[in-house]
JSON list of C-alpha atoms in Angstrom, two decimals:
[
{"chain": "A", "resi": 1, "resn": "MET", "atom": "CA", "xyz": [-31.72, 18.52, 90.27]},
{"chain": "A", "resi": 2, "resn": "ASN", "atom": "CA", "xyz": [-28.33, 19.60, 92.36]},
{"chain": "A", "resi": 3, "resn": "MET", "atom": "CA", "xyz": [-25.02, 19.74, 90.60]},
{"chain": "A", "resi": 4, "resn": "ALA", "atom": "CA", "xyz": [-22.28, 21.66, 92.29]},
{"chain": "A", "resi": 5, "resn": "GLY", "atom": "CA", "xyz": [-24.26, 23.61, 94.70]},
{"chain": "A", "resi": 6, "resn": "ILE", "atom": "CA", "xyz": [-26.94, 24.45, 91.94]},
{"chain": "A", "resi": 7, "resn": "VAL", "atom": "CA", "xyz": [-30.14, 23.56, 92.46]},
{"chain": "A", "resi": 8, "resn": "ILE", "atom": "CA", "xyz": [-32.80, 23.34, 89.73]},
{"chain": "A", "resi": 9, "resn": "SER", "atom": "CA", "xyz": [-36.72, 23.44, 90.63]},
{"chain": "A", "resi": 10, "resn": "GLN", "atom": "CA", "xyz": [-39.74, 24.64, 89.80]},
{"chain": "A", "resi": 11, "resn": "ALA", "atom": "CA", "xyz": [-40.38, 28.16, 90.46]},
{"chain": "A", "resi": 12, "resn": "GLN", "atom": "CA", "xyz": [-42.19, 29.27, 93.49]},
{"chain": "A", "resi": 13, "resn": "VAL", "atom": "CA", "xyz": [-43.81, 32.89, 94.47]},
{"chain": "A", "resi": 14, "resn": "ALA", "atom": "CA", "xyz": [-40.44, 33.38, 96.56]},
{"chain": "A", "resi": 15, "resn": "ASP", "atom": "CA", "xyz": [-38.33, 33.40, 93.28]},
{"chain": "A", "resi": 16, "resn": "VAL", "atom": "CA", "xyz": [-40.26, 36.23, 92.18]},
{"chain": "A", "resi": 17, "resn": "ASP", "atom": "CA", "xyz": [-37.97, 39.10, 93.56]},
{"chain": "A", "resi": 18, "resn": "GLY", "atom": "CA", "xyz": [-34.71, 36.89, 92.26]},
{"chain": "A", "resi": 19, "resn": "ILE", "atom": "CA", "xyz": [-36.06, 36.41, 88.82]},
{"chain": "A", "resi": 20, "resn": "PHE", "atom": "CA", "xyz": [-37.01, 40.09, 88.79]},
{"chain": "A", "resi": 21, "resn": "GLU", "atom": "CA", "xyz": [-33.48, 41.19, 89.63]},
{"chain": "A", "resi": 22, "resn": "LEU", "atom": "CA", "xyz": [-31.76, 39.06, 87.10]},
{"chain": "A", "resi": 23, "resn": "ALA", "atom": "CA", "xyz": [-34.02, 39.84, 84.34]},
{"chain": "A", "resi": 24, "resn": "TRP", "atom": "CA", "xyz": [-33.43, 43.44, 84.93]},
{"chain": "A", "resi": 25, "resn": "LYS", "atom": "CA", "xyz": [-29.72, 42.98, 85.00]},
{"chain": "A", "resi": 26, "resn": "ASN", "atom": "CA", "xyz": [-30.07, 41.49, 81.43]},
{"chain": "A", "resi": 27, "resn": "ALA", "atom": "CA", "xyz": [-32.46, 43.79, 80.36]},
{"chain": "A", "resi": 28, "resn": "ARG", "atom": "CA", "xyz": [-31.71, 45.76, 76.84]},
{"chain": "A", "resi": 29, "resn": "GLU", "atom": "CA", "xyz": [-31.52, 48.93, 78.58]},
{"chain": "A", "resi": 30, "resn": "ASN", "atom": "CA", "xyz": [-28.66, 47.40, 80.81]},
{"chain": "A", "resi": 31, "resn": "GLY", "atom": "CA", "xyz": [-26.77, 46.16, 77.87]},
{"chain": "A", "resi": 32, "resn": "GLY", "atom": "CA", "xyz": [-28.39, 42.72, 78.06]},
{"chain": "A", "resi": 33, "resn": "GLN", "atom": "CA", "xyz": [-30.08, 40.55, 75.41]},
{"chain": "A", "resi": 34, "resn": "LEU", "atom": "CA", "xyz": [-33.63, 40.16, 77.02]},
{"chain": "A", "resi": 35, "resn": "ALA", "atom": "CA", "xyz": [-36.33, 41.09, 74.37]},
{"chain": "A", "resi": 36, "resn": "VAL", "atom": "CA", "xyz": [-39.06, 41.23, 77.00]},
{"chain": "A", "resi": 37, "resn": "ARG", "atom": "CA", "xyz": [-39.51, 43.53, 79.97]},
{"chain": "A", "resi": 38, "resn": "PHE", "atom": "CA", "xyz": [-41.40, 42.20, 82.88]},
{"chain": "A", "resi": 39, "resn": "THR", "atom": "CA", "xyz": [-42.94, 43.78, 85.75]},
{"chain": "A", "resi": 40, "resn": "ARG", "atom": "CA", "xyz": [-42.62, 41.80, 89.24]},
{"chain": "A", "resi": 41, "resn": "GLU", "atom": "CA", "xyz": [-46.60, 41.35, 88.88]},
{"chain": "A", "resi": 42, "resn": "GLU", "atom": "CA", "xyz": [-46.02, 39.78, 85.38]},
{"chain": "A", "resi": 43, "resn": "ILE", "atom": "CA", "xyz": [-43.34, 37.57, 86.74]},
{"chain": "A", "resi": 44, "resn": "ALA", "atom": "CA", "xyz": [-45.52, 36.34, 89.76]},
{"chain": "A", "resi": 45, "resn": "SER", "atom": "CA", "xyz": [-48.43, 35.94, 87.50]},
{"chain": "A", "resi": 46, "resn": "SER", "atom": "CA", "xyz": [-46.13, 33.77, 85.17]},
{"chain": "A", "resi": 47, "resn": "VAL", "atom": "CA", "xyz": [-45.08, 31.75, 87.95]},
{"chain": "A", "resi": 48, "resn": "GLN", "atom": "CA", "xyz": [-48.51, 31.32, 89.55]},
{"chain": "A", "resi": 49, "resn": "ALA", "atom": "CA", "xyz": [-50.11, 30.45, 86.08]},
{"chain": "A", "resi": 50, "resn": "SER", "atom": "CA", "xyz": [-47.80, 27.89, 84.58]},
{"chain": "A", "resi": 51, "resn": "SER", "atom": "CA", "xyz": [-44.80, 26.11, 85.05]},
{"chain": "A", "resi": 52, "resn": "ALA", "atom": "CA", "xyz": [-41.47, 27.89, 85.26]},
{"chain": "A", "resi": 53, "resn": "ALA", "atom": "CA", "xyz": [-37.77, 26.74, 86.11]},
{"chain": "A", "resi": 54, "resn": "VAL", "atom": "CA", "xyz": [-35.13, 28.50, 88.45]},
{"chain": "A", "resi": 55, "resn": "ALA", "atom": "CA", "xyz": [-31.64, 27.71, 89.06]},
{"chain": "A", "resi": 56, "resn": "ARG", "atom": "CA", "xyz": [-30.49, 28.84, 92.57]},
{"chain": "A", "resi": 57, "resn": "ARG", "atom": "CA", "xyz": [-26.89, 28.79, 94.19]},
{"chain": "A", "resi": 58, "resn": "LYS", "atom": "CA", "xyz": [-26.53, 29.37, 97.92]},
{"chain": "A", "resi": 59, "resn": "GLY", "atom": "CA", "xyz": [-30.58, 30.19, 97.65]},
{"chain": "A", "resi": 60, "resn": "LYS", "atom": "CA", "xyz": [-30.01, 33.05, 95.08]},
{"chain": "A", "resi": 61, "resn": "VAL", "atom": "CA", "xyz": [-31.60, 32.96, 91.61]},
{"chain": "A", "resi": 62, "resn": "ILE", "atom": "CA", "xyz": [-29.04, 32.60, 89.06]},
{"chain": "A", "resi": 63, "resn": "GLY", "atom": "CA", "xyz": [-31.08, 31.52, 86.37]},
{"chain": "A", "resi": 64, "resn": "PHE", "atom": "CA", "xyz": [-34.72, 31.09, 85.11]},
{"chain": "A", "resi": 65, "resn": "VAL", "atom": "CA", "xyz": [-36.95, 30.19, 82.58]},
{"chain": "A", "resi": 66, "resn": "LEU", "atom": "CA", "xyz": [-40.50, 31.32, 82.40]},
{"chain": "A", "resi": 67, "resn": "THR", "atom": "CA", "xyz": [-43.52, 29.70, 80.37]},
{"chain": "A", "resi": 68, "resn": "ARG", "atom": "CA", "xyz": [-46.94, 30.78, 79.04]},
{"chain": "A", "resi": 69, "resn": "ASP", "atom": "CA", "xyz": [-49.74, 28.71, 77.51]},
{"chain": "A", "resi": 70, "resn": "LYS", "atom": "CA", "xyz": [-50.53, 29.19, 73.92]},
{"chain": "A", "resi": 71, "resn": "CYS", "atom": "CA", "xyz": [-54.13, 29.70, 74.58]},
{"chain": "A", "resi": 72, "resn": "GLY", "atom": "CA", "xyz": [-55.13, 32.82, 76.47]},
{"chain": "A", "resi": 73, "resn": "VAL", "atom": "CA", "xyz": [-53.95, 36.37, 76.49]},
{"chain": "A", "resi": 74, "resn": "ASN", "atom": "CA", "xyz": [-50.48, 36.84, 75.29]},
{"chain": "A", "resi": 75, "resn": "PRO", "atom": "CA", "xyz": [-48.14, 39.95, 74.56]},
{"chain": "A", "resi": 76, "resn": "PRO", "atom": "CA", "xyz": [-47.94, 40.94, 70.97]},
{"chain": "A", "resi": 77, "resn": "ILE", "atom": "CA", "xyz": [-44.44, 39.41, 70.09]},
{"chain": "A", "resi": 78, "resn": "LEU", "atom": "CA", "xyz": [-45.68, 35.90, 71.29]},
{"chain": "A", "resi": 79, "resn": "GLU", "atom": "CA", "xyz": [-48.95, 36.31, 69.19]},
{"chain": "A", "resi": 80, "resn": "ALA", "atom": "CA", "xyz": [-46.54, 37.11, 66.42]},
{"chain": "A", "resi": 81, "resn": "MET", "atom": "CA", "xyz": [-44.53, 33.99, 67.07]},
{"chain": "A", "resi": 82, "resn": "PHE", "atom": "CA", "xyz": [-47.86, 31.53, 67.05]},
{"chain": "A", "resi": 83, "resn": "ARG", "atom": "CA", "xyz": [-48.91, 33.11, 63.82]},
{"chain": "A", "resi": 84, "resn": "ALA", "atom": "CA", "xyz": [-45.40, 32.38, 62.35]},
{"chain": "A", "resi": 85, "resn": "TYR", "atom": "CA", "xyz": [-45.47, 28.81, 63.75]},
{"chain": "A", "resi": 86, "resn": "PRO", "atom": "CA", "xyz": [-48.97, 27.92, 65.47]},
{"chain": "A", "resi": 87, "resn": "GLY", "atom": "CA", "xyz": [-47.08, 24.65, 67.11]},
{"chain": "A", "resi": 88, "resn": "ALA", "atom": "CA", "xyz": [-49.10, 21.91, 68.70]},
{"chain": "A", "resi": 89, "resn": "ALA", "atom": "CA", "xyz": [-52.63, 22.70, 70.10]},
{"chain": "A", "resi": 90, "resn": "ASN", "atom": "CA", "xyz": [-51.13, 22.20, 73.69]},
{"chain": "A", "resi": 91, "resn": "ALA", "atom": "CA", "xyz": [-48.04, 24.26, 72.77]},
{"chain": "A", "resi": 92, "resn": "TYR", "atom": "CA", "xyz": [-46.58, 26.72, 75.47]},
{"chain": "A", "resi": 93, "resn": "SER", "atom": "CA", "xyz": [-43.98, 29.36, 74.89]},
{"chain": "A", "resi": 94, "resn": "TYR", "atom": "CA", "xyz": [-40.84, 29.20, 76.92]},
{"chain": "A", "resi": 95, "resn": "GLY", "atom": "CA", "xyz": [-38.46, 32.21, 77.60]},
{"chain": "A", "resi": 96, "resn": "PRO", "atom": "CA", "xyz": [-37.11, 34.55, 78.41]},
{"chain": "A", "resi": 97, "resn": "VAL", "atom": "CA", "xyz": [-34.10, 32.13, 79.25]},
{"chain": "A", "resi": 98, "resn": "CYS", "atom": "CA", "xyz": [-31.70, 33.78, 81.34]},
{"chain": "A", "resi": 99, "resn": "VAL", "atom": "CA", "xyz": [-28.63, 32.52, 83.58]},
{"chain": "A", "resi": 100, "resn": "ASP", "atom": "CA", "xyz": [-26.26, 35.05, 85.38]},
{"chain": "A", "resi": 101, "resn": "ALA", "atom": "CA", "xyz": [-23.04, 36.04, 83.56]},
{"chain": "A", "resi": 102, "resn": "SER", "atom": "CA", "xyz": [-21.13, 34.38, 86.52]},
{"chain": "A", "resi": 103, "resn": "ALA", "atom": "CA", "xyz": [-22.79, 30.86, 85.89]},
{"chain": "A", "resi": 104, "resn": "ARG", "atom": "CA", "xyz": [-22.95, 31.01, 81.88]},
{"chain": "A", "resi": 105, "resn": "GLY", "atom": "CA", "xyz": [-21.26, 28.11, 80.09]},
{"chain": "A", "resi": 106, "resn": "SER", "atom": "CA", "xyz": [-22.02, 25.69, 83.05]},
{"chain": "A", "resi": 107, "resn": "GLY", "atom": "CA", "xyz": [-25.07, 23.52, 81.55]},
{"chain": "A", "resi": 108, "resn": "ILE", "atom": "CA", "xyz": [-27.61, 25.78, 83.71]},
{"chain": "A", "resi": 109, "resn": "ALA", "atom": "CA", "xyz": [-29.76, 26.34, 80.51]},
{"chain": "A", "resi": 110, "resn": "ALA", "atom": "CA", "xyz": [-30.12, 22.74, 79.63]},
{"chain": "A", "resi": 111, "resn": "MET", "atom": "CA", "xyz": [-30.65, 21.57, 83.36]},
{"chain": "A", "resi": 112, "resn": "MET", "atom": "CA", "xyz": [-33.80, 24.08, 83.58]},
{"chain": "A", "resi": 113, "resn": "PHE", "atom": "CA", "xyz": [-35.01, 22.80, 79.99]},
{"chain": "A", "resi": 114, "resn": "ALA", "atom": "CA", "xyz": [-34.75, 19.07, 81.48]},
{"chain": "A", "resi": 115, "resn": "GLU", "atom": "CA", "xyz": [-36.67, 20.31, 84.70]},
{"chain": "A", "resi": 116, "resn": "LEU", "atom": "CA", "xyz": [-39.35, 21.98, 82.24]},
{"chain": "A", "resi": 117, "resn": "ARG", "atom": "CA", "xyz": [-39.79, 18.78, 80.49]},
{"chain": "A", "resi": 118, "resn": "LYS", "atom": "CA", "xyz": [-40.80, 16.85, 83.73]},
{"chain": "A", "resi": 119, "resn": "LEU", "atom": "CA", "xyz": [-42.91, 19.68, 84.87]},
{"chain": "A", "resi": 120, "resn": "LEU", "atom": "CA", "xyz": [-44.78, 20.02, 81.39]},
{"chain": "A", "resi": 121, "resn": "PRO", "atom": "CA", "xyz": [-44.86, 16.16, 79.91]},
{"chain": "A", "resi": 122, "resn": "GLY", "atom": "CA", "xyz": [-46.06, 15.50, 76.36]},
{"chain": "A", "resi": 123, "resn": "ARG", "atom": "CA", "xyz": [-46.36, 19.51, 75.33]},
{"chain": "A", "resi": 124, "resn": "GLU", "atom": "CA", "xyz": [-44.34, 21.33, 72.86]},
{"chain": "A", "resi": 125, "resn": "GLY", "atom": "CA", "xyz": [-41.99, 24.22, 73.97]},
{"chain": "A", "resi": 126, "resn": "VAL", "atom": "CA", "xyz": [-41.68, 27.00, 71.60]},
{"chain": "A", "resi": 127, "resn": "LEU", "atom": "CA", "xyz": [-39.18, 29.90, 71.87]},
{"chain": "A", "resi": 128, "resn": "PHE", "atom": "CA", "xyz": [-37.88, 32.70, 69.72]},
{"chain": "A", "resi": 129, "resn": "ILE", "atom": "CA", "xyz": [-34.34, 34.63, 69.90]},
{"chain": "A", "resi": 130, "resn": "LYS", "atom": "CA", "xyz": [-32.97, 37.57, 68.44]},
{"chain": "A", "resi": 131, "resn": "ALA", "atom": "CA", "xyz": [-31.13, 36.36, 65.08]},
{"chain": "A", "resi": 132, "resn": "SER", "atom": "CA", "xyz": [-28.24, 38.51, 66.48]},
{"chain": "A", "resi": 133, "resn": "ASN", "atom": "CA", "xyz": [-27.86, 36.54, 69.81]},
{"chain": "A", "resi": 134, "resn": "GLU", "atom": "CA", "xyz": [-25.38, 33.64, 68.55]},
{"chain": "A", "resi": 135, "resn": "THR", "atom": "CA", "xyz": [-24.68, 32.83, 72.23]},
{"chain": "A", "resi": 136, "resn": "SER", "atom": "CA", "xyz": [-28.66, 31.86, 72.74]},
{"chain": "A", "resi": 137, "resn": "LEU", "atom": "CA", "xyz": [-28.71, 30.51, 69.08]},
{"chain": "A", "resi": 138, "resn": "ARG", "atom": "CA", "xyz": [-25.83, 28.27, 69.62]},
{"chain": "A", "resi": 139, "resn": "ALA", "atom": "CA", "xyz": [-26.84, 27.09, 73.22]},
{"chain": "A", "resi": 140, "resn": "HIS", "atom": "CA", "xyz": [-30.22, 25.85, 71.72]},
{"chain": "A", "resi": 141, "resn": "ARG", "atom": "CA", "xyz": [-28.72, 24.25, 68.84]},
{"chain": "A", "resi": 142, "resn": "LYS", "atom": "CA", "xyz": [-26.51, 22.42, 71.25]},
{"chain": "A", "resi": 143, "resn": "MET", "atom": "CA", "xyz": [-29.68, 21.24, 73.23]},
{"chain": "A", "resi": 144, "resn": "ASP", "atom": "CA", "xyz": [-31.02, 19.80, 69.97]},
{"chain": "A", "resi": 145, "resn": "MET", "atom": "CA", "xyz": [-33.85, 21.95, 69.84]},
{"chain": "A", "resi": 146, "resn": "ARG", "atom": "CA", "xyz": [-35.00, 22.39, 66.29]},
{"chain": "A", "resi": 147, "resn": "GLU", "atom": "CA", "xyz": [-35.14, 25.58, 64.35]},
{"chain": "A", "resi": 148, "resn": "VAL", "atom": "CA", "xyz": [-38.80, 25.82, 62.81]},
{"chain": "A", "resi": 149, "resn": "GLY", "atom": "CA", "xyz": [-39.18, 29.06, 61.41]},
{"chain": "A", "resi": 150, "resn": "GLU", "atom": "CA", "xyz": [-38.81, 33.13, 61.74]},
{"chain": "A", "resi": 151, "resn": "PHE", "atom": "CA", "xyz": [-40.61, 36.28, 61.98]},
{"chain": "A", "resi": 152, "resn": "THR", "atom": "CA", "xyz": [-39.82, 40.02, 62.29]},
{"chain": "A", "resi": 153, "resn": "PHE", "atom": "CA", "xyz": [-41.44, 41.94, 65.14]},
{"chain": "A", "resi": 154, "resn": "GLU", "atom": "CA", "xyz": [-40.62, 46.02, 65.38]},
{"chain": "A", "resi": 155, "resn": "ASN", "atom": "CA", "xyz": [-37.69, 45.77, 62.95]},
{"chain": "A", "resi": 156, "resn": "THR", "atom": "CA", "xyz": [-36.22, 42.63, 64.57]},
{"chain": "A", "resi": 157, "resn": "ARG", "atom": "CA", "xyz": [-35.49, 39.22, 62.94]},
{"chain": "A", "resi": 158, "resn": "LEU", "atom": "CA", "xyz": [-36.29, 36.38, 65.41]},
{"chain": "A", "resi": 159, "resn": "ILE", "atom": "CA", "xyz": [-35.57, 33.02, 64.79]},
{"chain": "A", "resi": 160, "resn": "ILE", "atom": "CA", "xyz": [-38.19, 30.50, 66.35]},
{"chain": "A", "resi": 161, "resn": "PHE", "atom": "CA", "xyz": [-37.06, 27.11, 67.97]},
{"chain": "A", "resi": 162, "resn": "ALA", "atom": "CA", "xyz": [-39.22, 24.37, 69.35]},
{"chain": "A", "resi": 163, "resn": "TYR", "atom": "CA", "xyz": [-38.85, 20.61, 71.14]},
{"chain": "A", "resi": 164, "resn": "ASP", "atom": "CA", "xyz": [-41.11, 17.96, 72.29]},
{"chain": "A", "resi": 165, "resn": "ALA", "atom": "CA", "xyz": [-41.24, 17.18, 76.19]}
]
């Protein structure tokens, strides 16, 4: 998908550094909202093992959404989410979702979700968002994703959203 110089597509190994840099800029320790900190190796593994979507402008990654299959080894926060809301048998977690500050509000998150729906047809996507992250909560409600539960992890209240592909 290409809109006003923004290209949305499946993430490739060549995108790993750009995803890592954008994630780092938006990490909690840098004042961002990302709840999970990823290494380059974890991002590369995610891109290779499952579908992920990226947004690029002039070849630079300005947005990404990673996915992980429900089955398999998942970090403790995802295990807690799937205990609170098991989802469909073939569900996957999506997230984090991250869009560069310069491109927020332009519909990039919705375009990346549309790409995921094409890449992972017929599967339920499940995501958690910090209850205090009003911007992300609003964006997901606007995309007609349904709120399906909540859980607490490391003293943080998290809201679970899901959508059917």
